[in-house]
Amino acid sequence: MGRKKGFQQAEILVIISNVFIEYGFEGTSLDDLVKATGLLRGSLYSAFGSKRGMFSAALAENIKQGKDSETTINLVIIAMMELTAKDKAVKKLVEYWYEENSFLNIAELLGEAILKRSHLSGGNLNNGK
Amino acid sequence: MGRKKGFQQAEILVIISNVFIEYGFEGTSLDDLVKATGLLRGSLYSAFGSKRGMFSAALAENIKQGKDSETTINLVIIAMMELTAKDKAVKKLVEYWYEENSFLNIAELLGEAILKRSHLSGGNLNNGK
DNA sequence: AAAATTGTTGACTGATTGGTCAAATATATC
DNA sequence: GATATATTTGACCAATCAGTCAACAATTTT
C-alpha cells in the first residue's frame, strides 16, 4: 500500500558504505551521502531515521548479508573508533561480527586493514606479512 | 622579548592528546579543546595555527619525546584513520613512527589498541592474547 | 473514484563548526 | 619610561552541520 520506493535499499547501502569508508563517520556529511546516492535528505531520513541509522544499516547489511570482507572490516573499524562507545545498536552489531569471526586473529586483521587504509608510503611497510 | 606564555606547551599537548583520543579528530571540536585546556581559541590558534596543527603538535610531541606508548599508538591510529590521506605533515610523522618501531608487529599492535578502545563487552574478547 | 497510505521533494531551521582579528595586556630592550 | 615585541582576550563570522516538515505524487484498499 502507498507509493513504491524509487530505489533499492541494498544498492543504496553499498553506496553509503563506500562513503563512510572514505570519510569516516564524523567526517561524512549528509551532503556527501545525498550527492553519492542521488537521493534527497528527506528520502534518506525516512528510510534510515538518522545519520547513525544510515551507518548502522550499512554495517548491518554488510555483516548479516555476508558482503565482501574488506568493506565489512573497514566499517567495523570505523564503528569501533567512532561509535561503539556511544551507540548500543552499532556496538551489538560489532559484537555479533566479532563472535562470528572469533576463529580469526582479529587484532591482526584490524591492524592490517588500518595500515592498508592509511596510504603510508616510504620504505618497508611489510611488517605483518 | 614580548609577553611570556601563560602556559607550558608540553602540558597543554598532553591535554590535547587526551581529548583527541577520546573523541577522534573530526569528533573533537574547538570548544572541546578550549574547555579541556582552559585556554581560549585565540591562544590555541596562535600557538598551533589550526586544528590540524594542534593534532600534529600533539602527535609529534608524543612520538619524538617518546611519551607512553598507549597514548602514542592511539594518536597514530586516529591519524591513520582520519588524517594521513590528506595531511602530509601527519603522514610523515606516522611514517617516522612506523620506521622507529619496525621491529614490532605493528598490525597486531594497532589491532589490539583498537579492540581496547572499542569497549566491546559480551563473551570472549581474548583472541590476540 | 474516493479515501487511505506511503514515498518524494527541497526549502528551511537552529545549532555548531573552524577560524579571525582588533583591542588590551604583559614583558624585554633601549 | 618609552618603544617594540609577544601573548591573551573573547566577540564575531561565514560556512556547514544534522535534522524537519508541509506540500505533492504515486500506489493500494474500499
PDB file of C-alpha atoms (C1' of nucleotides) in Angstrom:
ATOM      1  CA  MET A   1       0.000   0.000   0.000  1.00  0.00           C
ATOM      2  CA  GLY A   2       1.151   3.536  -0.648  1.00  0.00           C
ATOM      3  CA  ARG A   3       3.780   4.708  -3.096  1.00  0.00           C
ATOM      4  CA  LYS A   4       6.615   2.415  -4.171  1.00  0.00           C
ATOM      5  CA  LYS A   5      10.189   3.180  -3.222  1.00  0.00           C
ATOM      6  CA  GLY A   6      12.146   4.703  -6.045  1.00  0.00           C
ATOM      7  CA  PHE A   7      15.351   2.911  -5.055  1.00  0.00           C
ATOM      8  CA  GLN A   8      16.701  -0.457  -3.947  1.00  0.00           C
ATOM      9  CA  GLN A   9      17.729  -0.213  -0.319  1.00  0.00           C
ATOM     10  CA  ALA A  10      20.524  -2.758  -0.715  1.00  0.00           C
ATOM     11  CA  GLU A  11      22.079  -0.815  -3.588  1.00  0.00           C
ATOM     12  CA  ILE A  12      21.915   2.436  -1.648  1.00  0.00           C
ATOM     13  CA  LEU A  13      23.596   0.782   1.322  1.00  0.00           C
ATOM     14  CA  VAL A  14      26.533  -0.218  -0.872  1.00  0.00           C
ATOM     15  CA  ILE A  15      26.994   3.422  -1.815  1.00  0.00           C
ATOM     16  CA  ILE A  16      26.560   4.595   1.767  1.00  0.00           C
ATOM     17  CA  SER A  17      29.148   2.052   2.936  1.00  0.00           C
ATOM     18  CA  ASN A  18      31.705   3.375   0.486  1.00  0.00           C
ATOM     19  CA  VAL A  19      31.145   6.974   1.528  1.00  0.00           C
ATOM     20  CA  PHE A  20      31.521   6.192   5.232  1.00  0.00           C
ATOM     21  CA  ILE A  21      34.669   4.184   4.483  1.00  0.00           C
ATOM     22  CA  GLU A  22      36.163   7.064   2.558  1.00  0.00           C
ATOM     23  CA  TYR A  23      35.465   9.838   5.063  1.00  0.00           C
ATOM     24  CA  GLY A  24      34.768   8.078   8.369  1.00  0.00           C
ATOM     25  CA  PHE A  25      31.577   8.609  10.348  1.00  0.00           C
ATOM     26  CA  GLU A  26      32.096  12.134  11.674  1.00  0.00           C
ATOM     27  CA  GLY A  27      33.929  13.087   8.503  1.00  0.00           C
ATOM     28  CA  THR A  28      30.920  12.197   6.350  1.00  0.00           C
ATOM     29  CA  SER A  29      28.290  14.885   5.923  1.00  0.00           C
ATOM     30  CA  LEU A  30      24.730  14.371   4.850  1.00  0.00           C
ATOM     31  CA  ASP A  31      25.513  16.336   1.720  1.00  0.00           C
ATOM     32  CA  ASP A  32      28.175  13.736   0.926  1.00  0.00           C
ATOM     33  CA  LEU A  33      25.561  10.993   1.220  1.00  0.00           C
ATOM     34  CA  VAL A  34      22.987  12.957  -0.749  1.00  0.00           C
ATOM     35  CA  LYS A  35      25.420  13.547  -3.600  1.00  0.00           C
ATOM     36  CA  ALA A  36      26.714   9.971  -3.672  1.00  0.00           C
ATOM     37  CA  THR A  37      23.332   8.252  -3.533  1.00  0.00           C
ATOM     38  CA  GLY A  38      21.410  10.691  -5.703  1.00  0.00           C
ATOM     39  CA  LEU A  39      18.634  10.639  -3.095  1.00  0.00           C
ATOM     40  CA  LEU A  40      17.429  13.668  -1.176  1.00  0.00           C
ATOM     41  CA  ARG A  41      17.794  14.227   2.554  1.00  0.00           C
ATOM     42  CA  GLY A  42      14.139  13.529   3.212  1.00  0.00           C
ATOM     43  CA  SER A  43      14.315  10.141   1.497  1.00  0.00           C
ATOM     44  CA  LEU A  44      17.444   9.163   3.409  1.00  0.00           C
ATOM     45  CA  TYR A  45      15.876  10.214   6.686  1.00  0.00           C
ATOM     46  CA  SER A  46      12.575   8.492   6.046  1.00  0.00           C
ATOM     47  CA  ALA A  47      14.458   5.316   5.163  1.00  0.00           C
ATOM     48  CA  PHE A  48      17.043   5.327   7.960  1.00  0.00           C
ATOM     49  CA  GLY A  49      15.936   7.862  10.574  1.00  0.00           C
ATOM     50  CA  SER A  50      19.301   9.441  11.317  1.00  0.00           C
ATOM     51  CA  LYS A  51      22.921   9.572  10.230  1.00  0.00           C
ATOM     52  CA  ARG A  52      23.707   6.866  12.776  1.00  0.00           C
ATOM     53  CA  GLY A  53      20.822   4.874  11.360  1.00  0.00           C
ATOM     54  CA  MET A  54      22.413   5.118   7.923  1.00  0.00           C
ATOM     55  CA  PHE A  55      25.725   3.848   9.217  1.00  0.00           C
ATOM     56  CA  SER A  56      24.066   1.184  11.292  1.00  0.00           C
ATOM     57  CA  ALA A  57      22.036  -0.064   8.334  1.00  0.00           C
ATOM     58  CA  ALA A  58      25.126  -0.130   6.139  1.00  0.00           C
ATOM     59  CA  LEU A  59      27.078  -2.075   8.736  1.00  0.00           C
ATOM     60  CA  ALA A  60      24.198  -4.491   9.349  1.00  0.00           C
ATOM     61  CA  GLU A  61      23.762  -5.107   5.637  1.00  0.00           C
ATOM     62  CA  ASN A  62      27.439  -5.921   5.275  1.00  0.00           C
ATOM     63  CA  ILE A  63      27.688  -8.110   8.350  1.00  0.00           C
ATOM     64  CA  LYS A  64      24.451 -10.028   8.081  1.00  0.00           C
ATOM     65  CA  GLN A  65      24.313 -10.478   4.342  1.00  0.00           C
ATOM     66  CA  GLY A  66      27.934 -11.606   4.303  1.00  0.00           C
ATOM     67  CA  LYS A  67      29.254  -8.925   1.972  1.00  0.00           C
ATOM     68  CA  ASP A  68      32.886  -8.816   0.907  1.00  0.00           C
ATOM     69  CA  SER A  69      35.069  -8.770   3.962  1.00  0.00           C
ATOM     70  CA  GLU A  70      37.259  -5.767   3.184  1.00  0.00           C
ATOM     71  CA  THR A  71      34.254  -3.452   3.154  1.00  0.00           C
ATOM     72  CA  THR A  72      32.894  -5.049   6.298  1.00  0.00           C
ATOM     73  CA  ILE A  73      36.128  -4.809   8.218  1.00  0.00           C
ATOM     74  CA  ASN A  74      36.592  -1.163   7.295  1.00  0.00           C
ATOM     75  CA  LEU A  75      33.107  -0.370   8.562  1.00  0.00           C
ATOM     76  CA  VAL A  76      33.814  -2.362  11.725  1.00  0.00           C
ATOM     77  CA  ILE A  77      36.955  -0.318  12.353  1.00  0.00           C
ATOM     78  CA  ILE A  78      35.111   2.962  11.870  1.00  0.00           C
ATOM     79  CA  ALA A  79      32.404   1.688  14.190  1.00  0.00           C
ATOM     80  CA  MET A  80      34.968   0.777  16.843  1.00  0.00           C
ATOM     81  CA  MET A  81      36.777   4.102  16.541  1.00  0.00           C
ATOM     82  CA  GLU A  82      33.766   6.373  16.486  1.00  0.00           C
ATOM     83  CA  LEU A  83      30.551   4.667  17.505  1.00  0.00           C
ATOM     84  CA  THR A  84      30.675   1.584  19.717  1.00  0.00           C
ATOM     85  CA  ALA A  85      31.281   3.723  22.800  1.00  0.00           C
ATOM     86  CA  LYS A  86      28.091   5.734  22.291  1.00  0.00           C
ATOM     87  CA  ASP A  87      25.746   3.680  20.114  1.00  0.00           C
ATOM     88  CA  LYS A  88      24.370   0.443  21.507  1.00  0.00           C
ATOM     89  CA  ALA A  89      22.929  -0.792  18.223  1.00  0.00           C
ATOM     90  CA  VAL A  90      26.286  -0.421  16.473  1.00  0.00           C
ATOM     91  CA  LYS A  91      28.064  -1.986  19.433  1.00  0.00           C
ATOM     92  CA  LYS A  92      25.841  -5.061  19.252  1.00  0.00           C
ATOM     93  CA  LEU A  93      26.437  -5.422  15.527  1.00  0.00           C
ATOM     94  CA  VAL A  94      30.188  -5.315  16.054  1.00  0.00           C
ATOM     95  CA  GLU A  95      29.982  -7.816  18.895  1.00  0.00           C
ATOM     96  CA  TYR A  96      27.964 -10.132  16.669  1.00  0.00           C
ATOM     97  CA  TRP A  97      30.576  -9.808  13.907  1.00  0.00           C
ATOM     98  CA  TYR A  98      33.324 -10.426  16.449  1.00  0.00           C
ATOM     99  CA  GLU A  99      31.764 -13.674  17.634  1.00  0.00           C
ATOM    100  CA  GLU A 100      31.089 -14.889  14.113  1.00  0.00           C
ATOM    101  CA  ASN A 101      34.764 -14.413  13.274  1.00  0.00           C
ATOM    102  CA  SER A 102      36.344 -15.453  16.553  1.00  0.00           C
ATOM    103  CA  PHE A 103      38.310 -18.162  14.786  1.00  0.00           C
ATOM    104  CA  LEU A 104      40.416 -15.454  13.109  1.00  0.00           C
ATOM    105  CA  ASN A 105      43.226 -13.350  14.541  1.00  0.00           C
ATOM    106  CA  ILE A 106      41.043 -10.292  14.684  1.00  0.00           C
ATOM    107  CA  ALA A 107      43.649  -7.904  16.071  1.00  0.00           C
ATOM    108  CA  GLU A 108      45.984  -8.598  13.179  1.00  0.00           C
ATOM    109  CA  LEU A 109      43.112  -8.396  10.701  1.00  0.00           C
ATOM    110  CA  LEU A 110      42.098  -4.965  12.008  1.00  0.00           C
ATOM    111  CA  GLY A 111      45.652  -3.710  12.106  1.00  0.00           C
ATOM    112  CA  GLU A 112      46.395  -4.758   8.552  1.00  0.00           C
ATOM    113  CA  ALA A 113      43.203  -3.121   7.322  1.00  0.00           C
ATOM    114  CA  ILE A 114      44.186   0.151   9.003  1.00  0.00           C
ATOM    115  CA  LEU A 115      47.657   0.048   7.506  1.00  0.00           C
ATOM    116  CA  LYS A 116      46.132  -0.513   4.083  1.00  0.00           C
ATOM    117  CA  ARG A 117      43.689   2.382   4.557  1.00  0.00           C
ATOM    118  CA  SER A 118      46.342   4.811   5.735  1.00  0.00           C
ATOM    119  CA  HIS A 119      48.212   5.097   2.424  1.00  0.00           C
ATOM    120  CA  LEU A 120      51.612   5.219   4.077  1.00  0.00           C
ATOM    121  CA  SER A 121      54.454   5.338   1.641  1.00  0.00           C
ATOM    122  CA  GLY A 122      58.174   5.299   2.354  1.00  0.00           C
ATOM    123  CA  GLY A 123      60.403   2.328   2.925  1.00  0.00           C
ATOM    124  CA  ASN A 124      59.320  -1.095   4.015  1.00  0.00           C
ATOM    125  CA  LEU A 125      55.723  -1.416   5.061  1.00  0.00           C
ATOM    126  CA  ASN A 126      55.552  -5.166   5.170  1.00  0.00           C
ATOM    127  CA  ASN A 127      55.769  -5.981   8.811  1.00  0.00           C
ATOM    128  CA  GLY A 128      52.826  -8.292   9.401  1.00  0.00           C
ATOM    129  CA  LYS A 129      53.299 -10.176   6.164  1.00  0.00           C
TER     130      LYS A 129
ATOM    131  CA  MET B   1      61.010  39.781  24.373  1.00  0.00           C
ATOM    132  CA  GLY B   2      57.315  40.403  24.449  1.00  0.00           C
ATOM    133  CA  ARG B   3      54.837  38.872  26.810  1.00  0.00           C
ATOM    134  CA  LYS B   4      55.531  35.447  28.335  1.00  0.00           C
ATOM    135  CA  LYS B   5      53.363  32.491  27.509  1.00  0.00           C
ATOM    136  CA  GLY B   6      50.877  31.778  30.225  1.00  0.00           C
ATOM    137  CA  PHE B   7      51.111  28.016  29.753  1.00  0.00           C
ATOM    138  CA  GLN B   8      53.586  25.203  29.239  1.00  0.00           C
ATOM    139  CA  GLN B   9      53.211  23.896  25.703  1.00  0.00           C
ATOM    140  CA  ALA B  10      54.155  20.346  26.674  1.00  0.00           C
ATOM    141  CA  GLU B  11      51.479  20.233  29.376  1.00  0.00           C
ATOM    142  CA  ILE B  12      48.841  21.563  27.018  1.00  0.00           C
ATOM    143  CA  LEU B  13      49.777  18.929  24.440  1.00  0.00           C
ATOM    144  CA  VAL B  14      49.137  16.191  26.997  1.00  0.00           C
ATOM    145  CA  ILE B  15      45.615  17.532  27.460  1.00  0.00           C
ATOM    146  CA  ILE B  16      45.088  17.957  23.729  1.00  0.00           C
ATOM    147  CA  SER B  17      46.242  14.376  23.133  1.00  0.00           C
ATOM    148  CA  ASN B  18      43.698  13.042  25.589  1.00  0.00           C
ATOM    149  CA  VAL B  19      40.862  14.998  24.024  1.00  0.00           C
ATOM    150  CA  PHE B  20      41.682  13.794  20.512  1.00  0.00           C
ATOM    151  CA  ILE B  21      41.955  10.234  21.777  1.00  0.00           C
ATOM    152  CA  GLU B  22      38.576  10.441  23.429  1.00  0.00           C
ATOM    153  CA  TYR B  23      36.643  11.963  20.523  1.00  0.00           C
ATOM    154  CA  GLY B  24      38.764  11.351  17.428  1.00  0.00           C
ATOM    155  CA  PHE B  25      39.936  14.135  15.132  1.00  0.00           C
ATOM    156  CA  GLU B  26      36.687  15.090  13.406  1.00  0.00           C
ATOM    157  CA  GLY B  27      34.742  14.292  16.554  1.00  0.00           C
ATOM    158  CA  THR B  28      36.724  16.844  18.558  1.00  0.00           C
ATOM    159  CA  SER B  29      35.510  20.435  18.382  1.00  0.00           C
ATOM    160  CA  LEU B  30      37.496  23.519  19.224  1.00  0.00           C
ATOM    161  CA  ASP B  31      35.159  24.103  22.117  1.00  0.00           C
ATOM    162  CA  ASP B  32      36.183  20.701  23.472  1.00  0.00           C
ATOM    163  CA  LEU B  33      39.836  21.761  23.325  1.00  0.00           C
ATOM    164  CA  VAL B  34      39.108  25.192  24.786  1.00  0.00           C
ATOM    165  CA  LYS B  35      37.234  23.671  27.716  1.00  0.00           C
ATOM    166  CA  ALA B  36      39.812  20.960  28.386  1.00  0.00           C
ATOM    167  CA  THR B  37      42.896  23.166  28.186  1.00  0.00           C
ATOM    168  CA  GLY B  38      41.413  26.239  29.836  1.00  0.00           C
ATOM    169  CA  LEU B  39      42.960  28.333  27.041  1.00  0.00           C
ATOM    170  CA  LEU B  40      40.964  30.475  24.634  1.00  0.00           C
ATOM    171  CA  ARG B  41      40.633  29.907  20.920  1.00  0.00           C
ATOM    172  CA  GLY B  42      42.986  32.731  20.037  1.00  0.00           C
ATOM    173  CA  SER B  43      45.749  31.314  22.213  1.00  0.00           C
ATOM    174  CA  LEU B  44      45.349  27.858  20.738  1.00  0.00           C
ATOM    175  CA  TYR B  45      45.427  29.267  17.222  1.00  0.00           C
ATOM    176  CA  SER B  46      48.419  31.495  17.804  1.00  0.00           C
ATOM    177  CA  ALA B  47      50.287  28.522  19.266  1.00  0.00           C
ATOM    178  CA  PHE B  48      49.315  25.869  16.718  1.00  0.00           C
ATOM    179  CA  GLY B  49      47.800  27.623  13.715  1.00  0.00           C
ATOM    180  CA  SER B  50      44.917  25.254  13.040  1.00  0.00           C
ATOM    181  CA  LYS B  51      43.037  22.263  14.407  1.00  0.00           C
ATOM    182  CA  ARG B  52      45.281  20.013  12.324  1.00  0.00           C
ATOM    183  CA  GLY B  53      48.269  21.866  13.750  1.00  0.00           C
ATOM    184  CA  MET B  54      47.043  21.036  17.235  1.00  0.00           C
ATOM    185  CA  PHE B  55      46.737  17.358  16.413  1.00  0.00           C
ATOM    186  CA  SER B  56      50.025  17.353  14.579  1.00  0.00           C
ATOM    187  CA  ALA B  57      51.825  19.000  17.512  1.00  0.00           C
ATOM    188  CA  ALA B  58      50.283  16.530  19.940  1.00  0.00           C
ATOM    189  CA  LEU B  59      51.317  13.597  17.789  1.00  0.00           C
ATOM    190  CA  ALA B  60      54.828  14.959  17.277  1.00  0.00           C
ATOM    191  CA  GLU B  61      55.271  15.581  20.990  1.00  0.00           C
ATOM    192  CA  ASN B  62      54.268  12.009  21.749  1.00  0.00           C
ATOM    193  CA  ILE B  63      56.340  10.403  19.020  1.00  0.00           C
ATOM    194  CA  LYS B  64      59.506  12.439  19.278  1.00  0.00           C
ATOM    195  CA  GLN B  65      59.654  12.877  23.016  1.00  0.00           C
ATOM    196  CA  GLY B  66      58.977   9.176  23.488  1.00  0.00           C
ATOM    197  CA  LYS B  67      55.805   9.514  25.533  1.00  0.00           C
ATOM    198  CA  ASP B  68      53.963   6.480  26.867  1.00  0.00           C
ATOM    199  CA  SER B  69      53.177   4.160  24.022  1.00  0.00           C
ATOM    200  CA  GLU B  70      49.450   3.668  24.602  1.00  0.00           C
ATOM    201  CA  THR B  71      48.789   7.376  24.065  1.00  0.00           C
ATOM    202  CA  THR B  72      51.073   7.445  21.050  1.00  0.00           C
ATOM    203  CA  ILE B  73      49.541   4.428  19.399  1.00  0.00           C
ATOM    204  CA  ASN B  74      46.036   5.769  19.861  1.00  0.00           C
ATOM    205  CA  LEU B  75      47.035   9.036  18.219  1.00  0.00           C
ATOM    206  CA  VAL B  76      48.719   7.106  15.414  1.00  0.00           C
ATOM    207  CA  ILE B  77      45.533   5.144  14.792  1.00  0.00           C
ATOM    208  CA  ILE B  78      43.423   8.309  14.680  1.00  0.00           C
ATOM    209  CA  ALA B  79      45.984   9.830  12.332  1.00  0.00           C
ATOM    210  CA  MET B  80      45.838   6.798  10.044  1.00  0.00           C
ATOM    211  CA  MET B  81      42.044   6.716  10.043  1.00  0.00           C
ATOM    212  CA  GLU B  82      41.402  10.412   9.544  1.00  0.00           C
ATOM    213  CA  LEU B  83      44.480  12.357   8.504  1.00  0.00           C
ATOM    214  CA  THR B  84      47.331  10.564   6.741  1.00  0.00           C
ATOM    215  CA  ALA B  85      45.409  10.579   3.483  1.00  0.00           C
ATOM    216  CA  LYS B  86      45.041  14.376   3.456  1.00  0.00           C
ATOM    217  CA  ASP B  87      47.767  15.812   5.678  1.00  0.00           C
ATOM    218  CA  LYS B  88      51.369  15.413   4.617  1.00  0.00           C
ATOM    219  CA  ALA B  89      52.856  16.569   7.927  1.00  0.00           C
ATOM    220  CA  VAL B  90      50.855  13.996   9.860  1.00  0.00           C
ATOM    221  CA  LYS B  91      51.659  11.346   7.297  1.00  0.00           C
ATOM    222  CA  LYS B  92      55.379  11.946   7.700  1.00  0.00           C
ATOM    223  CA  LEU B  93      55.115  11.762  11.467  1.00  0.00           C
ATOM    224  CA  VAL B  94      53.356   8.424  11.236  1.00  0.00           C
ATOM    225  CA  GLU B  95      55.904   7.113   8.758  1.00  0.00           C
ATOM    226  CA  TYR B  96      58.685   8.151  11.110  1.00  0.00           C
ATOM    227  CA  TRP B  97      56.958   6.357  13.986  1.00  0.00           C
ATOM    228  CA  TYR B  98      56.460   3.310  11.783  1.00  0.00           C
ATOM    229  CA  GLU B  99      60.145   3.090  10.928  1.00  0.00           C
ATOM    230  CA  GLU B 100      61.245   3.614  14.513  1.00  0.00           C
ATOM    231  CA  ASN B 101      59.067   0.690  15.561  1.00  0.00           C
ATOM    232  CA  SER B 102      59.525  -1.614  12.612  1.00  0.00           C
ATOM    233  CA  PHE B 103      60.885  -4.335  14.870  1.00  0.00           C
ATOM    234  CA  LEU B 104      57.384  -4.747  16.335  1.00  0.00           C
ATOM    235  CA  ASN B 105      54.377  -6.500  14.872  1.00  0.00           C
ATOM    236  CA  ILE B 106      52.663  -3.214  14.121  1.00  0.00           C
ATOM    237  CA  ALA B 107      49.477  -4.653  12.656  1.00  0.00           C
ATOM    238  CA  GLU B 108      48.784  -6.642  15.796  1.00  0.00           C
ATOM    239  CA  LEU B 109      49.711  -3.682  17.988  1.00  0.00           C
ATOM    240  CA  LEU B 110      47.253  -1.429  16.156  1.00  0.00           C
ATOM    241  CA  GLY B 111      44.518  -4.055  16.186  1.00  0.00           C
ATOM    242  CA  GLU B 112      44.809  -4.675  19.896  1.00  0.00           C
ATOM    243  CA  ALA B 113      44.728  -0.960  20.634  1.00  0.00           C
ATOM    244  CA  ILE B 114      41.520  -0.598  18.629  1.00  0.00           C
ATOM    245  CA  LEU B 115      39.922  -3.516  20.405  1.00  0.00           C
ATOM    246  CA  LYS B 116      40.806  -1.968  23.734  1.00  0.00           C
ATOM    247  CA  ARG B 117      39.422   1.417  22.691  1.00  0.00           C
ATOM    248  CA  SER B 118      36.153  -0.004  21.407  1.00  0.00           C
ATOM    249  CA  HIS B 119      34.774  -1.090  24.781  1.00  0.00           C
ATOM    250  CA  LEU B 120      33.240  -4.252  23.413  1.00  0.00           C
ATOM    251  CA  SER B 121      31.606  -6.391  26.028  1.00  0.00           C
ATOM    252  CA  GLY B 122      29.989  -9.792  25.617  1.00  0.00           C
ATOM    253  CA  GLY B 123      31.620 -13.191  25.620  1.00  0.00           C
ATOM    254  CA  ASN B 124      35.245 -13.898  24.923  1.00  0.00           C
ATOM    255  CA  LEU B 125      37.278 -10.987  23.658  1.00  0.00           C
ATOM    256  CA  ASN B 126      40.672 -12.534  24.039  1.00  0.00           C
ATOM    257  CA  ASN B 127      41.593 -13.540  20.547  1.00  0.00           C
ATOM    258  CA  GLY B 128      45.022 -11.995  20.078  1.00  0.00           C
ATOM    259  CA  LYS B 129      46.158 -12.900  23.588  1.00  0.00           C
TER     260      LYS B 129
ATOM    261  C1'  DA C   1     -13.086   7.200  -7.898  1.00  0.00           C
ATOM    262  C1'  DA C   2     -12.670   8.423  -3.150  1.00  0.00           C
ATOM    263  C1'  DA C   3     -10.088   7.510   0.810  1.00  0.00           C
ATOM    264  C1'  DA C   4      -6.096   5.948   2.966  1.00  0.00           C
ATOM    265  C1'  DT C   5      -1.372   5.128   2.920  1.00  0.00           C
ATOM    266  C1'  DT C   6       3.352   5.561   1.747  1.00  0.00           C
ATOM    267  C1'  DG C   7       7.305   7.864  -0.635  1.00  0.00           C
ATOM    268  C1'  DT C   8       9.446  12.141  -2.573  1.00  0.00           C
ATOM    269  C1'  DT C   9      10.788  16.832  -2.700  1.00  0.00           C
ATOM    270  C1'  DG C  10      13.735  20.649  -1.335  1.00  0.00           C
ATOM    271  C1'  DA C  11      13.412  24.753   1.150  1.00  0.00           C
ATOM    272  C1'  DC C  12      14.126  25.777   5.775  1.00  0.00           C
ATOM    273  C1'  DT C  13      15.985  25.862  10.709  1.00  0.00           C
ATOM    274  C1'  DG C  14      18.672  26.481  14.901  1.00  0.00           C
ATOM    275  C1'  DA C  15      22.923  24.946  16.386  1.00  0.00           C
ATOM    276  C1'  DT C  16      27.594  24.266  15.794  1.00  0.00           C
ATOM    277  C1'  DT C  17      31.711  24.341  13.096  1.00  0.00           C
ATOM    278  C1'  DG C  18      36.771  26.014  12.395  1.00  0.00           C
ATOM    279  C1'  DG C  19      38.832  30.200  12.130  1.00  0.00           C
ATOM    280  C1'  DT C  20      39.794  35.612  12.583  1.00  0.00           C
ATOM    281  C1'  DC C  21      41.031  39.955  14.485  1.00  0.00           C
ATOM    282  C1'  DA C  22      41.384  44.462  16.760  1.00  0.00           C
ATOM    283  C1'  DA C  23      41.970  45.746  21.222  1.00  0.00           C
ATOM    284  C1'  DA C  24      44.104  45.029  25.623  1.00  0.00           C
ATOM    285  C1'  DT C  25      47.940  43.319  28.395  1.00  0.00           C
ATOM    286  C1'  DA C  26      52.396  41.961  29.697  1.00  0.00           C
ATOM    287  C1'  DT C  27      57.351  41.584  29.015  1.00  0.00           C
ATOM    288  C1'  DA C  28      62.016  42.950  27.133  1.00  0.00           C
ATOM    289  C1'  DT C  29      65.192  46.382  25.208  1.00  0.00           C
ATOM    290  C1'  DC C  30      66.830  50.962  24.783  1.00  0.00           C
TER     291       DC C  30
ATOM    292  C1'  DG D   1      59.635  55.406  30.912  1.00  0.00           C
ATOM    293  C1'  DA D   2      59.163  54.970  26.018  1.00  0.00           C
ATOM    294  C1'  DT D   3      59.208  51.849  22.342  1.00  0.00           C
ATOM    295  C1'  DA D   4      58.987  47.367  20.369  1.00  0.00           C
ATOM    296  C1'  DT D   5      57.517  42.726  20.589  1.00  0.00           C
ATOM    297  C1'  DA D   6      54.828  38.810  22.015  1.00  0.00           C
ATOM    298  C1'  DT D   7      50.633  36.915  24.088  1.00  0.00           C
ATOM    299  C1'  DT D   8      45.828  36.997  25.635  1.00  0.00           C
ATOM    300  C1'  DT D   9      41.131  38.014  25.178  1.00  0.00           C
ATOM    301  C1'  DG D  10      36.516  36.998  23.550  1.00  0.00           C
ATOM    302  C1'  DA D  11      33.304  38.799  20.430  1.00  0.00           C
ATOM    303  C1'  DC D  12      32.478  37.888  15.874  1.00  0.00           C
ATOM    304  C1'  DC D  13      31.905  35.453  11.200  1.00  0.00           C
ATOM    305  C1'  DA D  14      30.588  32.811   7.099  1.00  0.00           C
ATOM    306  C1'  DA D  15      30.041  28.159   6.252  1.00  0.00           C
ATOM    307  C1'  DT D  16      28.424  23.945   7.293  1.00  0.00           C
ATOM    308  C1'  DC D  17      26.110  20.730  10.225  1.00  0.00           C
ATOM    309  C1'  DA D  18      22.212  17.153  11.191  1.00  0.00           C
ATOM    310  C1'  DG D  19      17.598  17.122  11.076  1.00  0.00           C
ATOM    311  C1'  DT D  20      12.431  18.729   9.934  1.00  0.00           C
ATOM    312  C1'  DC D  21       8.229  19.333   7.523  1.00  0.00           C
ATOM    313  C1'  DA D  22       4.294  20.713   4.687  1.00  0.00           C
ATOM    314  C1'  DA D  23       3.141  20.137   0.092  1.00  0.00           C
ATOM    315  C1'  DC D  24       2.994  16.976  -3.635  1.00  0.00           C
ATOM    316  C1'  DA D  25       2.955  12.412  -6.071  1.00  0.00           C
ATOM    317  C1'  DA D  26       2.138   7.614  -6.604  1.00  0.00           C
ATOM    318  C1'  DT D  27       0.070   3.411  -5.206  1.00  0.00           C
ATOM    319  C1'  DT D  28      -3.347   0.211  -2.761  1.00  0.00           C
ATOM    320  C1'  DT D  29      -7.784  -0.538  -0.488  1.00  0.00           C
ATOM    321  C1'  DT D  30     -12.592   0.025  -0.211  1.00  0.00           C
TER     322       DT D  30
END
